[in-house]
CSV table of N, CA and C in Angstrom, one decimal:
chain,number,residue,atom,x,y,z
Q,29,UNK,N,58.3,-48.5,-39.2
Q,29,UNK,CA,59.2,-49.7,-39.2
Q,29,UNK,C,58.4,-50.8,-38.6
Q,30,UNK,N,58.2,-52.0,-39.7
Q,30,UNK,CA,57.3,-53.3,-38.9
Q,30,UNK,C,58.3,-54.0,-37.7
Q,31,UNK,N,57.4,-54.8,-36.9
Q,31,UNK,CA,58.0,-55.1,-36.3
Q,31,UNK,C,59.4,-56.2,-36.6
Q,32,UNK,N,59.4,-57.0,-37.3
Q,32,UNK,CA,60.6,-57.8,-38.2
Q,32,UNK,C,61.3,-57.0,-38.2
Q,33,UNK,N,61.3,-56.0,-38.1
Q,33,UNK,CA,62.4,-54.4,-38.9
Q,33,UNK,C,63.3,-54.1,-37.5
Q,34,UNK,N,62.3,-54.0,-36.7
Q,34,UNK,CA,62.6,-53.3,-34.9
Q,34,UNK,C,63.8,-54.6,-34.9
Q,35,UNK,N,62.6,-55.8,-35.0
Q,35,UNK,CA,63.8,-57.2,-34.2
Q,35,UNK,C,65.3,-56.8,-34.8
Q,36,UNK,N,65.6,-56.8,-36.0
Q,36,UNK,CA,66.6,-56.7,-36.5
Q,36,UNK,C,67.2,-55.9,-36.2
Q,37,UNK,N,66.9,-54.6,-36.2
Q,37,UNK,CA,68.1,-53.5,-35.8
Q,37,UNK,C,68.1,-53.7,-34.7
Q,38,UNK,N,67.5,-54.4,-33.4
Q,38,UNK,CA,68.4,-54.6,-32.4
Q,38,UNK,C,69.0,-55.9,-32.0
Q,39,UNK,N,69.0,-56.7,-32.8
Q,39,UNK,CA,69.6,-57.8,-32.9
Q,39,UNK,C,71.4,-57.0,-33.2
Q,40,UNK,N,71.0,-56.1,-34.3
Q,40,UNK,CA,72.2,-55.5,-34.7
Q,40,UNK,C,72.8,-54.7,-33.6
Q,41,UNK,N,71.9,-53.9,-33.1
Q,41,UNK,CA,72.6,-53.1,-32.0
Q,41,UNK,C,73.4,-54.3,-30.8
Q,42,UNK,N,72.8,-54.9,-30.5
Q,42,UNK,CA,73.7,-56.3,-29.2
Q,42,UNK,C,74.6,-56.9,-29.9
Q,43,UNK,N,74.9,-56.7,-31.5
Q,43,UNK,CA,76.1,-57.2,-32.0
Q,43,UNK,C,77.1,-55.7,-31.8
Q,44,UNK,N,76.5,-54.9,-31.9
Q,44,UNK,CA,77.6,-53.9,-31.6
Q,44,UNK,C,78.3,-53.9,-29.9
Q,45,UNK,N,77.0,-53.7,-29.1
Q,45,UNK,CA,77.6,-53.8,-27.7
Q,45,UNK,C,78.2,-55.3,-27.9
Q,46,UNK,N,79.2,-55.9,-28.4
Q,46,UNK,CA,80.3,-57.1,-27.9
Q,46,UNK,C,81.6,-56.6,-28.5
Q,47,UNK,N,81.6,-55.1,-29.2
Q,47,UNK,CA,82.6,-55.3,-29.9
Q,47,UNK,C,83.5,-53.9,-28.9
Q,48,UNK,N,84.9,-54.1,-29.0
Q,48,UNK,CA,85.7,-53.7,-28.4
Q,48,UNK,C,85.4,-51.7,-28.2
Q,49,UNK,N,85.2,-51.3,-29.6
Q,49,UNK,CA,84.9,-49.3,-29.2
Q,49,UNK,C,83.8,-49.3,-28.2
Q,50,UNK,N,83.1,-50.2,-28.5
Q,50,UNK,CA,81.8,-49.6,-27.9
Q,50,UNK,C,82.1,-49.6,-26.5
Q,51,UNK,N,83.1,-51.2,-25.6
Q,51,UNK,CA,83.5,-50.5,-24.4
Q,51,UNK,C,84.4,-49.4,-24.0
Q,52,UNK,N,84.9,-48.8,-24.8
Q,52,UNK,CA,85.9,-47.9,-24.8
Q,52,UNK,C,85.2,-46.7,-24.5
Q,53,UNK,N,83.9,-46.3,-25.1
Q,53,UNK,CA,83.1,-45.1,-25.3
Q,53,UNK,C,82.3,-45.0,-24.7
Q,54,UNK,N,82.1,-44.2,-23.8
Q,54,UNK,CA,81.2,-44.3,-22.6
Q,54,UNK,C,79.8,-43.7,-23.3
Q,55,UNK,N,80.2,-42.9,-24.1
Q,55,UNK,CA,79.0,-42.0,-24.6
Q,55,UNK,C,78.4,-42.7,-25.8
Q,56,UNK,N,79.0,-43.1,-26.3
Q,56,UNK,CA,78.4,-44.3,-27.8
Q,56,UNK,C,77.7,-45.2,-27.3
Q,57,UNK,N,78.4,-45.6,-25.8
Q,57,UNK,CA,78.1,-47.1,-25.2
Q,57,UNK,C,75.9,-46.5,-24.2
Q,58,UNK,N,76.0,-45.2,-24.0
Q,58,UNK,CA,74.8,-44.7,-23.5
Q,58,UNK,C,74.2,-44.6,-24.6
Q,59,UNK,N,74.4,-44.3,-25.7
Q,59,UNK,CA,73.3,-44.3,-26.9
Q,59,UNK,C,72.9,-45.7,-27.7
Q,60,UNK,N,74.0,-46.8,-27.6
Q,60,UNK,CA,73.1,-48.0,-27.8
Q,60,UNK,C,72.4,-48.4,-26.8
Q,61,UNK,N,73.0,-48.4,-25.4
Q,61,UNK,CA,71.9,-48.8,-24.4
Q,61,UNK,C,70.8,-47.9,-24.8
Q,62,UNK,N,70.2,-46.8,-24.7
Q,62,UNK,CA,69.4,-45.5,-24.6
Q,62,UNK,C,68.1,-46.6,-26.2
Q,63,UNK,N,69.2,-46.1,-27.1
Q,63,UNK,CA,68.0,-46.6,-29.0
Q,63,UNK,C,68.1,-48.1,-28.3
Q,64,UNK,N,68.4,-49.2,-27.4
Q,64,UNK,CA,67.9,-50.6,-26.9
Q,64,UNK,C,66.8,-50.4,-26.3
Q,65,UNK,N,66.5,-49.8,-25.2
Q,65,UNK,CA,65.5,-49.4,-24.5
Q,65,UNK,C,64.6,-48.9,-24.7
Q,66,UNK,N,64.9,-47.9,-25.9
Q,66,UNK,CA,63.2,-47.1,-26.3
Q,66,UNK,C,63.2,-48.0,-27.6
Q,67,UNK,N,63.7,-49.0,-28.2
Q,67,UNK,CA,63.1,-49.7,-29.4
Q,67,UNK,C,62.3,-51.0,-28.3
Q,68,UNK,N,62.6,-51.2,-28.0
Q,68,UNK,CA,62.1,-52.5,-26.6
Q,68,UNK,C,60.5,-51.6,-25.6
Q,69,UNK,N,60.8,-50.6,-25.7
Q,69,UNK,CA,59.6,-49.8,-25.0
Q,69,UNK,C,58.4,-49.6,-26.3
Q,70,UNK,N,58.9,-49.7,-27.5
Q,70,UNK,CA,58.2,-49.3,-28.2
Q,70,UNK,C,58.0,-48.5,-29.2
Q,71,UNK,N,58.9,-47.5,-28.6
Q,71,UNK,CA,59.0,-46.0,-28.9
Q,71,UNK,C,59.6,-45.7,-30.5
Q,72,UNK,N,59.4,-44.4,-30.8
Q,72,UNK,CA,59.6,-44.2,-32.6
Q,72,UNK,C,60.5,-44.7,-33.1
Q,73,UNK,N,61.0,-45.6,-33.8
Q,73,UNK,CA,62.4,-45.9,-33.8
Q,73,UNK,C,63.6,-44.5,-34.4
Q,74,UNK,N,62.8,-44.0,-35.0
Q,74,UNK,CA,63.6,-42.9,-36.1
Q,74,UNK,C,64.4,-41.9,-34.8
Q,75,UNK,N,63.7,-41.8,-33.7
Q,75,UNK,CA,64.8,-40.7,-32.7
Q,75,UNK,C,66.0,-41.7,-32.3
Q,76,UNK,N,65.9,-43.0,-32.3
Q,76,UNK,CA,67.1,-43.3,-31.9
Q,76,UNK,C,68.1,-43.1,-33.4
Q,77,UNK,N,67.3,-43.3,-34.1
Q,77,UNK,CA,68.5,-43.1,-35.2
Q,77,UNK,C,69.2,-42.1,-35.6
Q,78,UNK,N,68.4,-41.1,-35.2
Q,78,UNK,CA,69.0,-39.8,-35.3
Q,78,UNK,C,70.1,-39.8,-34.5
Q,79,UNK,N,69.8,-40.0,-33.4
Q,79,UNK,CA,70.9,-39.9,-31.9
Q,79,UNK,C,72.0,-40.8,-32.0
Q,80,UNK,N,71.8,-42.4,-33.0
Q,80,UNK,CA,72.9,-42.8,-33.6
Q,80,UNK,C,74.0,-42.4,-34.9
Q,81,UNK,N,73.0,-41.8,-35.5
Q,81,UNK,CA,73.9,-41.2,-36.6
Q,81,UNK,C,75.5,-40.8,-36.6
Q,82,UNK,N,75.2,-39.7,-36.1
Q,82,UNK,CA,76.5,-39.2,-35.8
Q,82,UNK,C,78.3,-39.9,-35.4
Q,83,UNK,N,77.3,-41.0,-34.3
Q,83,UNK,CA,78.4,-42.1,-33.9
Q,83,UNK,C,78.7,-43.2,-34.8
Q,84,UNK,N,77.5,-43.4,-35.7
Q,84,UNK,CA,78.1,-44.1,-36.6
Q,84,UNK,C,78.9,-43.8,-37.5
Q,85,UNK,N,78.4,-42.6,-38.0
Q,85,UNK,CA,79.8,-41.5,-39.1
Q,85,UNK,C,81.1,-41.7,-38.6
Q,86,UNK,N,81.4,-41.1,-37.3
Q,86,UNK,CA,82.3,-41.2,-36.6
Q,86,UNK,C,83.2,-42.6,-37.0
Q,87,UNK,N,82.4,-43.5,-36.4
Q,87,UNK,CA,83.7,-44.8,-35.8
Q,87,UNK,C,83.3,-45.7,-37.4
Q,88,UNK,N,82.5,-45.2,-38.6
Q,88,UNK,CA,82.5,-46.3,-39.5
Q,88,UNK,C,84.1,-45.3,-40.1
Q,89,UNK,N,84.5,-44.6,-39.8
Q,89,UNK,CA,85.8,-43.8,-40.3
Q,89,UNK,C,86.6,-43.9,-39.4
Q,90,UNK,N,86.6,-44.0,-38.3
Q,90,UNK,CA,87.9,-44.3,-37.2
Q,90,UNK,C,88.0,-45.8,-37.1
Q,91,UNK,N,87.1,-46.8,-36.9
Q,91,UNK,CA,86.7,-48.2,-36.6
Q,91,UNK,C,85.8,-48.7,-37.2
Q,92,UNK,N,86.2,-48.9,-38.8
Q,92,UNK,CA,85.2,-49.7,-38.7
Q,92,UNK,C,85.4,-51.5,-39.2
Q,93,UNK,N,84.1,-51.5,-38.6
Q,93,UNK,CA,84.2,-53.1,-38.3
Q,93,UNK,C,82.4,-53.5,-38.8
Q,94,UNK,N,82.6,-54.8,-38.9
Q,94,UNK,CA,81.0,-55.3,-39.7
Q,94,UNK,C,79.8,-55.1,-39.0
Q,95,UNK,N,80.4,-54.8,-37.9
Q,95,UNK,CA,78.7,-55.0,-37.1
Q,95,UNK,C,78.1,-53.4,-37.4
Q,96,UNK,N,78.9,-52.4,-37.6
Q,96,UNK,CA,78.8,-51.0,-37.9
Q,96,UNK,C,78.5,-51.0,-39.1
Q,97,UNK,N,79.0,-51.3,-40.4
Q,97,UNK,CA,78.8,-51.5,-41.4
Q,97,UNK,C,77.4,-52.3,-41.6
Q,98,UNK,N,77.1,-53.2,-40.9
Q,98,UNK,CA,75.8,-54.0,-40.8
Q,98,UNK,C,74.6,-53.4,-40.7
Q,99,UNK,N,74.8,-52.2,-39.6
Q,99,UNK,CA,74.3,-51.5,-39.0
Q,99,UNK,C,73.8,-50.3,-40.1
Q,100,UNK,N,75.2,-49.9,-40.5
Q,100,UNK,CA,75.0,-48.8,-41.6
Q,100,UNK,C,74.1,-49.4,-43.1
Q,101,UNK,N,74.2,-50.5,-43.3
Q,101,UNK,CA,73.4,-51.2,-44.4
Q,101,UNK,C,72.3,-50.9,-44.1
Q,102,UNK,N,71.9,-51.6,-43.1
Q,102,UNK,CA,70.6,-52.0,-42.9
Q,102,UNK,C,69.9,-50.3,-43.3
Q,103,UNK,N,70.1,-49.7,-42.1
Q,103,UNK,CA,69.7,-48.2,-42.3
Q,103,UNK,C,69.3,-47.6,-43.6
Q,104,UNK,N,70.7,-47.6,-44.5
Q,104,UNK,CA,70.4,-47.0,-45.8
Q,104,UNK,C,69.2,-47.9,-46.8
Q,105,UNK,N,68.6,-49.5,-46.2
Q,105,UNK,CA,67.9,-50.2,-47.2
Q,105,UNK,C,67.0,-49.8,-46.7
Q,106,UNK,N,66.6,-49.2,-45.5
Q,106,UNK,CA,65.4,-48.5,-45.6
Q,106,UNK,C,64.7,-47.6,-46.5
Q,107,UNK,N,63.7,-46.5,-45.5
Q,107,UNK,CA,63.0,-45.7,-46.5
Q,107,UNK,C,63.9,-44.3,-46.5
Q,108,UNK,N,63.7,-43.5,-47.8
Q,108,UNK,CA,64.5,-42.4,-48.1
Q,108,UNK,C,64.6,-41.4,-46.7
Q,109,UNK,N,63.4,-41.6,-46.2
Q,109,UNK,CA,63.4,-40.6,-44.9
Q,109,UNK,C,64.5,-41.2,-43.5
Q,110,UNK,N,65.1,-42.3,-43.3
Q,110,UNK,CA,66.0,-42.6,-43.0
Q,110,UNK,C,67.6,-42.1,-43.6
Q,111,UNK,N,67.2,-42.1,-44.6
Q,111,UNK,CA,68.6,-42.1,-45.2
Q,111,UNK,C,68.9,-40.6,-45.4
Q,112,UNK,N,68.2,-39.6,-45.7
Q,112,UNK,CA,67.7,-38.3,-45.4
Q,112,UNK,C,68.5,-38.5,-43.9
Q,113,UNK,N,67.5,-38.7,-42.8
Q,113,UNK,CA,68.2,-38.0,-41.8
Q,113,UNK,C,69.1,-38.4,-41.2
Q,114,UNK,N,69.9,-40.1,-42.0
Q,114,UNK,CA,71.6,-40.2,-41.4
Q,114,UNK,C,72.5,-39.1,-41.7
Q,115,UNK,N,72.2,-39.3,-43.6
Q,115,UNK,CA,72.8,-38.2,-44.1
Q,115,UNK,C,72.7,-36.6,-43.4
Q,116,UNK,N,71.8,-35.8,-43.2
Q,116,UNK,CA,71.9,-34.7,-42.8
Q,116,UNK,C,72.5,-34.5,-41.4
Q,117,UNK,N,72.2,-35.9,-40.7
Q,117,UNK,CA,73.2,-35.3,-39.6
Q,117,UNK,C,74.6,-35.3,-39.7
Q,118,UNK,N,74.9,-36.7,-40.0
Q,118,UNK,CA,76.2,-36.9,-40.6
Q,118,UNK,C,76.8,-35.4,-41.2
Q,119,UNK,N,76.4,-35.0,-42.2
Q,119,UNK,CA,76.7,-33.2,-42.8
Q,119,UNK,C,77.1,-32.6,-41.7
Q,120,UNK,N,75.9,-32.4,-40.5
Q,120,UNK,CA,76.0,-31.4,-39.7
Q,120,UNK,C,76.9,-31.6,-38.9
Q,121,UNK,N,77.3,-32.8,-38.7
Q,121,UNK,CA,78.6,-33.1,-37.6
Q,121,UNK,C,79.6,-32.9,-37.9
């Protein structure tokens, strides 16, 4: 993922921390901080995605709202190997 790519998905992620689930969820709310900090450190982007996945399946069917959907676009316009591993976790959850 170029860096233009990083900026954006966490431009996306600080639109999600404003919106109302994410303070509700203590545990959703440690995995955007957690994929903020290691995309800002540098780090692989793809493990946070994994570690997001699941919560986005979750609340894009309990809650969803644009900045999740935003979130879930962007992801899927990526490369197949992204979309592979939302999908397979998603499955597995």
């Amino acid at each position: 993922m170029n860096k233009e790519n990083i900026t954006h998905l966490l431009s996306l992620l600080s639109a999600i921390q404003k919106t109302q689930f994410y303070q509700s969820d203590v545990q959703f709310k440690q995995v955007i901080i957690e994929a903020i900090d290691s995309l800002n450190k540098g780090d692989n982007p793809e493990v946070s995605m994994v570690r997001l996945a699941p919560f986005l399946d979750r609340y894009l069917i309990s809650n969803p709202c644009q900045e999740l959907i935003d979130l879930q676009l962007f992801l899927l316009k990526g490369t197949n190997k992204y979309r592979g591993i939302i999908n397979m976790t998603g499955w597995v959850h």
